[in-house]
CSV table of C-alpha atoms in Angstrom, one decimal:
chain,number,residue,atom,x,y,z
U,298,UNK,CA,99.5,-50.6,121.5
U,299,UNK,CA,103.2,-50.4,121.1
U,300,UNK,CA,102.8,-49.0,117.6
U,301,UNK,CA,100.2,-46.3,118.2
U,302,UNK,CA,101.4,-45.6,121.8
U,303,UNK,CA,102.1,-41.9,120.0
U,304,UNK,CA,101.8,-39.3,117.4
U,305,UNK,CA,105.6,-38.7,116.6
U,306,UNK,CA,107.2,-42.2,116.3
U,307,UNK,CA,108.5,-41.7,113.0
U,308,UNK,CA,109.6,-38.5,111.3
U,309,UNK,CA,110.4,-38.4,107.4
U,310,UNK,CA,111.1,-36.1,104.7
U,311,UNK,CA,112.0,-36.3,100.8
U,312,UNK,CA,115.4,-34.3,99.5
U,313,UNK,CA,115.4,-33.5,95.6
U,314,UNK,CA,117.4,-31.3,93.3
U,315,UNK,CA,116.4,-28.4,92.3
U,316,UNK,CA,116.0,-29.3,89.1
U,317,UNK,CA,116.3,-32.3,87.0
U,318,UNK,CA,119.3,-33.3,84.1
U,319,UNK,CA,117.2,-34.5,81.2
U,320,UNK,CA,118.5,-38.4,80.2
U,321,UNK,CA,120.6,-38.7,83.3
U,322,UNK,CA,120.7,-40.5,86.3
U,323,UNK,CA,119.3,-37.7,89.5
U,324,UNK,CA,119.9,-39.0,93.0
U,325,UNK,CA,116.6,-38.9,95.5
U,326,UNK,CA,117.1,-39.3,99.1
U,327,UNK,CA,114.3,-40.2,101.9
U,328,UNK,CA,115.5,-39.4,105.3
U,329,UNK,CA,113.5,-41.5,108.2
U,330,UNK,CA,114.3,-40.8,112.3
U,331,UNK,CA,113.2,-44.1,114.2
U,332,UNK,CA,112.0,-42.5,117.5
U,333,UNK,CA,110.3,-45.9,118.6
U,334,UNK,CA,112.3,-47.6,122.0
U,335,UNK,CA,112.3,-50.9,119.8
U,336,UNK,CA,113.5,-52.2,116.3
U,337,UNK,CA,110.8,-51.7,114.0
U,338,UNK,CA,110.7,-52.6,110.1
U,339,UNK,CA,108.7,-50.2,107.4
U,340,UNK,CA,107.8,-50.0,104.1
U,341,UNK,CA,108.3,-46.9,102.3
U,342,UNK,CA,106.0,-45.9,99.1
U,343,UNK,CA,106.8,-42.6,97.8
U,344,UNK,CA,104.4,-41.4,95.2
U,345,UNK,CA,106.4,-40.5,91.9
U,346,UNK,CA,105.8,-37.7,89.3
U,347,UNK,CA,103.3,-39.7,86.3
U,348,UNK,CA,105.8,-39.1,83.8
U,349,UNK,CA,107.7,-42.1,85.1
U,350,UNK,CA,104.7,-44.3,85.3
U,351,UNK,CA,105.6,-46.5,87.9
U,352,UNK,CA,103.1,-47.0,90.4
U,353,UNK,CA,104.5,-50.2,92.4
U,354,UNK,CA,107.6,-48.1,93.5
U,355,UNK,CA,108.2,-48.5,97.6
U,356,UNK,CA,111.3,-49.5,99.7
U,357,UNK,CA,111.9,-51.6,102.5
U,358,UNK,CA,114.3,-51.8,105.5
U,359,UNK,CA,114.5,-52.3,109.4
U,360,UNK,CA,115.6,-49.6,111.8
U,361,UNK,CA,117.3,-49.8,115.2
U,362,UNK,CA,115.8,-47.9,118.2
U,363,UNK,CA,116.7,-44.0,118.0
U,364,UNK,CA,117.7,-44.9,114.6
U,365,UNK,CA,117.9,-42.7,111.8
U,366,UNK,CA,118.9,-43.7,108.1
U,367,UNK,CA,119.0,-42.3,104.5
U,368,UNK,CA,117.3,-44.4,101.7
U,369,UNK,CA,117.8,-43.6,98.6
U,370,UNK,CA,116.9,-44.1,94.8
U,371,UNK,CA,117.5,-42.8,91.2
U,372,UNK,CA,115.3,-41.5,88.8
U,373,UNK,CA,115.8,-41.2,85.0
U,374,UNK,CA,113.6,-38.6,83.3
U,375,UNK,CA,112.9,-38.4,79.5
U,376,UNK,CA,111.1,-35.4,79.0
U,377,UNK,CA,111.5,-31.8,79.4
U,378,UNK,CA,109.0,-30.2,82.0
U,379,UNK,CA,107.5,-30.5,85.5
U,380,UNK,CA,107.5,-33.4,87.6
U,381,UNK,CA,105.2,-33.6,90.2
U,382,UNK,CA,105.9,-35.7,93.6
U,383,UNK,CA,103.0,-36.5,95.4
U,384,UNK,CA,102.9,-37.4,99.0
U,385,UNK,CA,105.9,-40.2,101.4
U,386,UNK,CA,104.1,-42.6,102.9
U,387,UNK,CA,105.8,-45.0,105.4
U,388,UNK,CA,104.4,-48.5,106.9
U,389,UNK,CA,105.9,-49.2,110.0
U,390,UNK,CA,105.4,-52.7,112.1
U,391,UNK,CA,107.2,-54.3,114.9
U,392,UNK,CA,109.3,-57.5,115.1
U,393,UNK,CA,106.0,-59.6,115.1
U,394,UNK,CA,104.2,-58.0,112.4
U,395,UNK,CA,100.5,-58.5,113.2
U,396,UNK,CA,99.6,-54.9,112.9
U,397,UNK,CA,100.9,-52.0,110.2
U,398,UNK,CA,101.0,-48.9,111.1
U,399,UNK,CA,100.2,-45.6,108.5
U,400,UNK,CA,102.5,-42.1,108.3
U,401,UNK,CA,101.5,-39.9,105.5
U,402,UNK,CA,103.9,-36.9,104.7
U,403,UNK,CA,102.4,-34.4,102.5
U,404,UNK,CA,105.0,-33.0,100.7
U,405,UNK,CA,104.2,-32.4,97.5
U,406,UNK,CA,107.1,-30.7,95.0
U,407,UNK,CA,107.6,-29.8,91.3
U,408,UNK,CA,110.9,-30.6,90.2
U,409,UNK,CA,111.8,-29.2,86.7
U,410,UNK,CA,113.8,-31.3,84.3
U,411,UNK,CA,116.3,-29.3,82.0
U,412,UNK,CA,118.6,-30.2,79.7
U,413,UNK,CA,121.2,-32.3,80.4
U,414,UNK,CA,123.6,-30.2,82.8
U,415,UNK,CA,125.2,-32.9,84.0
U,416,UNK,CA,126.4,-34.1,80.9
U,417,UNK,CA,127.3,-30.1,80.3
U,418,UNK,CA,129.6,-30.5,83.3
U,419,UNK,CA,131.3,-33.3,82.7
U,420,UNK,CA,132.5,-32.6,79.1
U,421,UNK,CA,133.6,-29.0,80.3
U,422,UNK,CA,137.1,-30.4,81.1
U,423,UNK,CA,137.5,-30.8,77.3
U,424,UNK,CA,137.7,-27.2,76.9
U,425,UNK,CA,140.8,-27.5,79.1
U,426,UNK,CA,142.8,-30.1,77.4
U,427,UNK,CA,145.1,-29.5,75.3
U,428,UNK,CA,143.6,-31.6,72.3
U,429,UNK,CA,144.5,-28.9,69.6
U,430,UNK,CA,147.8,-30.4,69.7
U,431,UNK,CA,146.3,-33.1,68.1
U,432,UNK,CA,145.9,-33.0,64.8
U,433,UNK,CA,149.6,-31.1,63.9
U,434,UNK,CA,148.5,-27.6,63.6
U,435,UNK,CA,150.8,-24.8,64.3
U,436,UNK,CA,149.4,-21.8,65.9
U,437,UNK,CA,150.8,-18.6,64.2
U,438,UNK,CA,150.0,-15.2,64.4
U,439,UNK,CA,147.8,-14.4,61.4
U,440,UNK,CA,147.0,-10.3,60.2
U,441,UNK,CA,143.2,-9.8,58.9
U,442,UNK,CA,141.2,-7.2,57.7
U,443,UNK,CA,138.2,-8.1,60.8
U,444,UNK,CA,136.6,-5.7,63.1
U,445,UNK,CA,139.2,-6.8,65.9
U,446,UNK,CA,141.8,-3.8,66.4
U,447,UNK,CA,144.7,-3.9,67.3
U,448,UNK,CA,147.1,-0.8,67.5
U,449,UNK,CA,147.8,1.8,65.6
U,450,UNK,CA,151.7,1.7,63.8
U,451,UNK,CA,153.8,3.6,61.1
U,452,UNK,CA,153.1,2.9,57.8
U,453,UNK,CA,155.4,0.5,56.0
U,454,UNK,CA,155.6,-0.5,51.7
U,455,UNK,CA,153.4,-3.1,51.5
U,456,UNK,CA,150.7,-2.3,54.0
U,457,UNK,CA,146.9,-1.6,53.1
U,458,UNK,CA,146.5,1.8,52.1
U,459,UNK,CA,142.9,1.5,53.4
U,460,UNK,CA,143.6,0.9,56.4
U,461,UNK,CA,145.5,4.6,57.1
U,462,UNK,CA,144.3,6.2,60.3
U,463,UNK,CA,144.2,9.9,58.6
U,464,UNK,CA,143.4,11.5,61.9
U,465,UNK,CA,147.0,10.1,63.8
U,466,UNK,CA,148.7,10.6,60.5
U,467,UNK,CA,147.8,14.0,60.8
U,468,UNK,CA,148.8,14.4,64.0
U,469,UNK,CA,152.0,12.7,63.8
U,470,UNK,CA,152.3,14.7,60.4
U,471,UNK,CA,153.3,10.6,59.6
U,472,UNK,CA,151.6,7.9,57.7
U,473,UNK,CA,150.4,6.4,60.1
U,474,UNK,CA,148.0,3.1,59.8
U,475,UNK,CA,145.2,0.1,61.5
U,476,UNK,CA,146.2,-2.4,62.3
U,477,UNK,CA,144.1,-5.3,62.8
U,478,UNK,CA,144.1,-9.2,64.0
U,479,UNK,CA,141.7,-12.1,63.6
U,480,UNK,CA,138.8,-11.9,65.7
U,481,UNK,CA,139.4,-14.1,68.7
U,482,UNK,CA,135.7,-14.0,69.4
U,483,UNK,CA,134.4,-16.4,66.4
U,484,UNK,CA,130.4,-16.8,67.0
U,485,UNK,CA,128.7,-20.2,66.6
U,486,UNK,CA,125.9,-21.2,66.6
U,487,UNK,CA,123.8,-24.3,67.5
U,488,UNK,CA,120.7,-24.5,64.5
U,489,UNK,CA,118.1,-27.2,66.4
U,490,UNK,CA,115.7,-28.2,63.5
U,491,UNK,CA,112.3,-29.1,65.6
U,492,UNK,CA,110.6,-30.6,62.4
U,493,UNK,CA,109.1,-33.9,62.5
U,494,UNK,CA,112.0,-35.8,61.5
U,495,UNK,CA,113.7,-35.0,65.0
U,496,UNK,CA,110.3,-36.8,66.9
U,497,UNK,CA,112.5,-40.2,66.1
U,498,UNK,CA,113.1,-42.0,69.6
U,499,UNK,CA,116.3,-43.7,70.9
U,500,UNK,CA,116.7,-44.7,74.6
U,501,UNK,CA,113.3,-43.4,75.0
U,502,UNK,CA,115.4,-39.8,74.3
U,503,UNK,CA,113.9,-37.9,70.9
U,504,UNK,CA,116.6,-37.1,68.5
U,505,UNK,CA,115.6,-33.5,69.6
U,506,UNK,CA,116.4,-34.0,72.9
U,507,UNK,CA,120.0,-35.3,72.0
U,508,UNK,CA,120.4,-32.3,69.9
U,509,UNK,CA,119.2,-29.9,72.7
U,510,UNK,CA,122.1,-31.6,75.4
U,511,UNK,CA,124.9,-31.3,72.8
U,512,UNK,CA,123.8,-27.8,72.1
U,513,UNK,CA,124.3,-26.7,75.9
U,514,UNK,CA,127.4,-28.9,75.8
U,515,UNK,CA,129.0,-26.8,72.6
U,516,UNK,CA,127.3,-23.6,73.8
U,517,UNK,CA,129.1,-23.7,77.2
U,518,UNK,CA,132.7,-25.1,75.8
U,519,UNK,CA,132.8,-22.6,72.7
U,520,UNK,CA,132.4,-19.8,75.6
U,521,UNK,CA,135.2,-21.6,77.8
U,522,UNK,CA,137.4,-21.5,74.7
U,523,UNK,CA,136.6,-17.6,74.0
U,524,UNK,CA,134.3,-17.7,71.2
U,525,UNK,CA,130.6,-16.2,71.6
U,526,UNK,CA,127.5,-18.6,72.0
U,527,UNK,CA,124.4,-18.5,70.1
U,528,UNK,CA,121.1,-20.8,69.4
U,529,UNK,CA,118.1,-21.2,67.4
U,530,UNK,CA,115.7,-23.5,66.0
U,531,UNK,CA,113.6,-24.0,63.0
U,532,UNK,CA,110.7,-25.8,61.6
U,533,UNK,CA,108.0,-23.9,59.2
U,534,UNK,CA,110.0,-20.8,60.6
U,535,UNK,CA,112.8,-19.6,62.3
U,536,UNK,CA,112.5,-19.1,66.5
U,537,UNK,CA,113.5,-19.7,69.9
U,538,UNK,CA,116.9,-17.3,68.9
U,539,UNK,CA,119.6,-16.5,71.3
U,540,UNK,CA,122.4,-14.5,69.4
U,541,UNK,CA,126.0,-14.9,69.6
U,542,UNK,CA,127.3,-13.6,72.2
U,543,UNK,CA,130.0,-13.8,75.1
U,544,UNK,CA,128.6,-12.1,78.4
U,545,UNK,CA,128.2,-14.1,81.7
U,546,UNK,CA,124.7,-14.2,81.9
U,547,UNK,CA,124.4,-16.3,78.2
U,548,UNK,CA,124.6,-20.0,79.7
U,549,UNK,CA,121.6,-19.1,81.5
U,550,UNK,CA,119.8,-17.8,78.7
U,551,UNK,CA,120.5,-20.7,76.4
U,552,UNK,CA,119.1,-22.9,78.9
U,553,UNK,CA,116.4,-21.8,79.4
U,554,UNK,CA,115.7,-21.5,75.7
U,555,UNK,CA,116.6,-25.1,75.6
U,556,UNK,CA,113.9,-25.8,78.2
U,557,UNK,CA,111.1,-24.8,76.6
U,558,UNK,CA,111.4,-25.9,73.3
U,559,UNK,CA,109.6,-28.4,71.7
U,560,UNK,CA,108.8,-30.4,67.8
U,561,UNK,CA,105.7,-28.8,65.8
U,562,UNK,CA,105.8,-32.1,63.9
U,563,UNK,CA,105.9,-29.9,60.8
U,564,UNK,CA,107.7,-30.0,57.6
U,565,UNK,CA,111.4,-27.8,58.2
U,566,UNK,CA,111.5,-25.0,55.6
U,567,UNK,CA,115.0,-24.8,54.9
U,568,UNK,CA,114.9,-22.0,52.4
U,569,UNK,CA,113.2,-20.0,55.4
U,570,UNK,CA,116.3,-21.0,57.6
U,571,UNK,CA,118.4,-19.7,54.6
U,572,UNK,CA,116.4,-16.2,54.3
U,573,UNK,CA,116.6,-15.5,58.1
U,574,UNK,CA,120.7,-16.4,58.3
U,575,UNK,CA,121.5,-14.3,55.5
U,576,UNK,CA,119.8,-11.3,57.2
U,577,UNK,CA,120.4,-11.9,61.1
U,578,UNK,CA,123.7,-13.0,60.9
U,579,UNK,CA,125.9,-11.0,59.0
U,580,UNK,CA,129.3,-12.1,60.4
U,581,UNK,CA,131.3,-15.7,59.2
U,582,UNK,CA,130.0,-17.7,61.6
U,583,UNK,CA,130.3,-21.0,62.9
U,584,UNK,CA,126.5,-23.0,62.5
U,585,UNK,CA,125.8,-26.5,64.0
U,586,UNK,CA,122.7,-27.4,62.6
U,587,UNK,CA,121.3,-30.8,64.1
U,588,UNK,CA,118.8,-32.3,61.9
U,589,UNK,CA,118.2,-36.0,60.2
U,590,UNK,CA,118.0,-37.2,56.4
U,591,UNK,CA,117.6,-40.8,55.7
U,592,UNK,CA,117.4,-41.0,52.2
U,593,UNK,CA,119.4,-38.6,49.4
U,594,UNK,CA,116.4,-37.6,48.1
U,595,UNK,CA,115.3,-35.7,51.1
U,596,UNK,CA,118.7,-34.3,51.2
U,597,UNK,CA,118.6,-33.6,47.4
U,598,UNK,CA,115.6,-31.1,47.9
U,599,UNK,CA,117.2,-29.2,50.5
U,600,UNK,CA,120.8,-29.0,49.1
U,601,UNK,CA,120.6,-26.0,47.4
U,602,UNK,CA,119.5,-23.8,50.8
U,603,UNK,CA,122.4,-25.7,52.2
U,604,UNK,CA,124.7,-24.7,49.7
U,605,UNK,CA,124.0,-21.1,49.8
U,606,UNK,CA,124.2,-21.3,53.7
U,607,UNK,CA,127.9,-22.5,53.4
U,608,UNK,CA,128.8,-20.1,50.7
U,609,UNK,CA,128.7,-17.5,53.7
U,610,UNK,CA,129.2,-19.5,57.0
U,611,UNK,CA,131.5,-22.3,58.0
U,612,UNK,CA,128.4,-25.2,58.1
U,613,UNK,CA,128.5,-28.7,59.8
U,614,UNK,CA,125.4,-30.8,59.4
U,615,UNK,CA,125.0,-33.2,62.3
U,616,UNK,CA,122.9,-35.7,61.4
U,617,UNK,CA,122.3,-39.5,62.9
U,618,UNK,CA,122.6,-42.9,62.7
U,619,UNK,CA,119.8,-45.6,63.0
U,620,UNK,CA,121.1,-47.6,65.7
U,621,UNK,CA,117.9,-50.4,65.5
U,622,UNK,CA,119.4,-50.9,61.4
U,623,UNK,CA,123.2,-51.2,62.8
U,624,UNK,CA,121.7,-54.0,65.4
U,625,UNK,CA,119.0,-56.0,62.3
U,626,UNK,CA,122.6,-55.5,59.8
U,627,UNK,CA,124.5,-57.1,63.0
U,628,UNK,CA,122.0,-60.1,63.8
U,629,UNK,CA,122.5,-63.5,62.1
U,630,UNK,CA,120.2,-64.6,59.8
U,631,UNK,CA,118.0,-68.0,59.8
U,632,UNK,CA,115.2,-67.6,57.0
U,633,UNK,CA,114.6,-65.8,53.5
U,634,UNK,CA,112.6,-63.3,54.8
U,635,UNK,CA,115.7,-62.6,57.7
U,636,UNK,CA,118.1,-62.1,54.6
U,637,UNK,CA,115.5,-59.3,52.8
U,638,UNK,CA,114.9,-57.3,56.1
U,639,UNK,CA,118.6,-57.5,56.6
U,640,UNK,CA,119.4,-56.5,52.8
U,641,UNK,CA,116.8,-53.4,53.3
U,642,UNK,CA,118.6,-52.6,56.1
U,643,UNK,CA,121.9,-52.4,54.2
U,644,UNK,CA,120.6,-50.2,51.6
U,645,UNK,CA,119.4,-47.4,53.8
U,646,UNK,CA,122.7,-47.7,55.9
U,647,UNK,CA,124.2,-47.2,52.9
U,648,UNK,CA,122.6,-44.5,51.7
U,649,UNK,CA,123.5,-42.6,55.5
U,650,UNK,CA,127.1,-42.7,53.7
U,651,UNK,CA,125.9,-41.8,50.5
U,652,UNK,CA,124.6,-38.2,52.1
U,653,UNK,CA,127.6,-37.9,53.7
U,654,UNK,CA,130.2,-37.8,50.0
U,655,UNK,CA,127.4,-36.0,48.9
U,656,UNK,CA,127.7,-33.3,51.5
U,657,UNK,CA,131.6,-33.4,50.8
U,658,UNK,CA,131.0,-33.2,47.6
U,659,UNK,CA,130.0,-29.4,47.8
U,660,UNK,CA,132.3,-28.4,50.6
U,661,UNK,CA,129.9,-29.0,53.2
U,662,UNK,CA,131.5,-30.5,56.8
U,663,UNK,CA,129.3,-33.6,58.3
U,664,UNK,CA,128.8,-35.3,61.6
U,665,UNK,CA,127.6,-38.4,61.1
U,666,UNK,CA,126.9,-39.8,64.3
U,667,UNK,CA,124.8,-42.7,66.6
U,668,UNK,CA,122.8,-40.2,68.8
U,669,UNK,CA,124.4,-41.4,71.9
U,670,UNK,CA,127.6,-40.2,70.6
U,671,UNK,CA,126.3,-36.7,69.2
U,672,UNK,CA,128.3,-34.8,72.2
U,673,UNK,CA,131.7,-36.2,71.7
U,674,UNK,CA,131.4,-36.1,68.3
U,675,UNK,CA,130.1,-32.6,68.1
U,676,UNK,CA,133.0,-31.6,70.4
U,677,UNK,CA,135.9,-33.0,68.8
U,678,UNK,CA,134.2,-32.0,65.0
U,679,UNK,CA,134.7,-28.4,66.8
U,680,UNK,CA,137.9,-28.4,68.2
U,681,UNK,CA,139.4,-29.8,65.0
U,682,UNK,CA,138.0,-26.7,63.3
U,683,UNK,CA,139.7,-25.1,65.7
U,684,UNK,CA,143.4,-26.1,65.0
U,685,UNK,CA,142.8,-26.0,61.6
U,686,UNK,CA,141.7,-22.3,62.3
U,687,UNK,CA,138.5,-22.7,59.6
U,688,UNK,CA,136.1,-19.7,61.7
């Protein structure tokens, strides 16, 4: 009688983001209002989105009378898309508890999980720091022959003769001559490869998913630092393309690129990457391109597409490290058949260096990297071409 004495005894609602950081922790809160004259208890069971696949999920606590309190939970989502929350159910009993009592909130919400902005956020400081310092570089003021003008001064013996402005040296009845800087705007661009070798899992994140987060994490410092953004990905051909540019509006765009890309789980065509480089971009550019080799074979049959790449563009190949071989290399051994899983192990670690001298070998820069380290890594890679003023 107590319980069901009336209809509004409890009130409760769920609060969610907006929208979801892919691989991070997102905070959920349950508000409940005890309106009952007496201390009740309850069980609260809120019906998560099926992507986390956990249907035994509730919560339990005790409320004063009058009381209202704000439960709360985290949720860690792994794939890119909509997540669906179902309805808030909440058990209430009294102090005896002979008899539960039902409240059913229908509040169903889609919550759409993004790329990781969090992480975006919190490496944005980096773009702040003065970590160009670092590796002994100093900044001078360098002429170039680049798009970038400057002002227009009097000729002097020893300047370009094709860069005379006739028009002022008519007017000033001078030589009179352009005169240009370095761009300050350097594009780069993220290059996701969506083939079937970024399906790989680690942390239950896909390789491509780690790619995608560093990619808004470079995208939106390269923009802090000046530069001008860009994106696109690749697989049997060349898509998802956001070019390089600087306005206010490009963070936006790149995420929601980011959002709805996806693996094929096709073969990458790296000569097709090659073809549409050499026509879309035409200016020395900056390209990140995140994909995986794990033996120098596979890297062997794409080498020359990544040679001609780099003969025109400053190229960095990110590629990763098999965490799961690092732990079997790391693990003791007890029996013969330990010591040749462990030796096999060893031989394609080795060959992840192998790939890398390789790459050196032709002038091509490398990020080696475990994939829960592609950020940093990709950051600090970046601001050291920086300094050494490579782009």
């Amino acid at each position: 009688m107590l319980l069901y004495s009336s209809k509004l005894n409890l009130d409760a609602s769920r609060i969610v983001p907006d929208k979801f950081s892919n691989g991070d922790e997102n905070p959920i809160a349950i508000k409940i209002a005890n309106k009952y004259p007496f201390k009740v208890k309850l069980r609260v069971i809120d019906e998560l989105p099926v992507q986390f696949q956990k249907r035994d999920f509730s919560m339990t606590t005790s409320m004063l009378p009058k009381e209202s309190k704000t439960l709360g939970y985290n949720v860690r989502p792994v794939d890119r898309g909509e997540y669906n929350f179902g309805a808030l159910h909440a058990f209430v009993t009294t102090s005896l508890g002979l008899v539960w009592r039902k409240f059913t909130v229908e509040q169903d919400v889609m919550v759409p999980n993004y790329p990781s902005f969090l992480q975006m956020r919190k490496y944005e400081l980096m773009a702040f720091t003065n970590r160009l310092k670092d590796y002994g570089v100093k900044k001078i003021r360098r002429l170039g022959h680049t798009m970038e003008f400057e002002q227009i001064k009097d000729y002097t013996l020893g300047d370009d003769v094709r860069n005379i402005n006739w028009k002022a040296t008519a007017k000033r009845n001078d030589l009179m001559i352009n005169q240009f800087q370095d761009e300050k705007a350097q594009p780069v661009y993220s290059v996701i490869d969506k083939g079937r070798v970024m399906k790989m899992p680690f942390n239950e994140l896909k390789l491509l998913d780690y790619a995608i987060n560093a990619t808004l994490v470079i995208s939106n410092i390269a923009l802090k630092k000046g530069d001008k953004a860009g994106m696109f990905s690749f697989s049997s051909k060349v898509d998802n393309r956001v070019m390089a540019q600087k306005r206010s509006s490009q963070m936006s765009l790149i995420l929601e690129t980011l959002y709805n890309l996806e693996t094929d789980f096709r073969e990458s065509d790296f000569s097709r990457l090659y073809i549409d480089i050499k026509r879309k971009i035409t200016q020395r550019s900056l390209l990140l391109l995140y994909t995986n080799f794990e033996t120098l074979d596979a890297l062997h049959r794409q080498l020359p597409y990544l040679q001609a790449i780099a003969k025109n563009h400053l190229l960095v190949v990110v590629f990763f490290e098999n965490t799961e071989l690092t732990k079997m290399i790391q693990e003791p051994v007890a029996d013969v058949q330990d010591i040749f899983t462990k030796t096999i192990a060893e031989k394609f670690a080795y060959e992840k260096r192998l790939i890398v001298n390789e790459l050196h070998k032709y002038g091509i820069q490398t990020i080696l990297t475990p994939p829960q380290e592609l950020t940093v890594n990709t950051i600090n890679k970046y601001l050291e071409i920086k300094a050494r003023g490579l782009i």
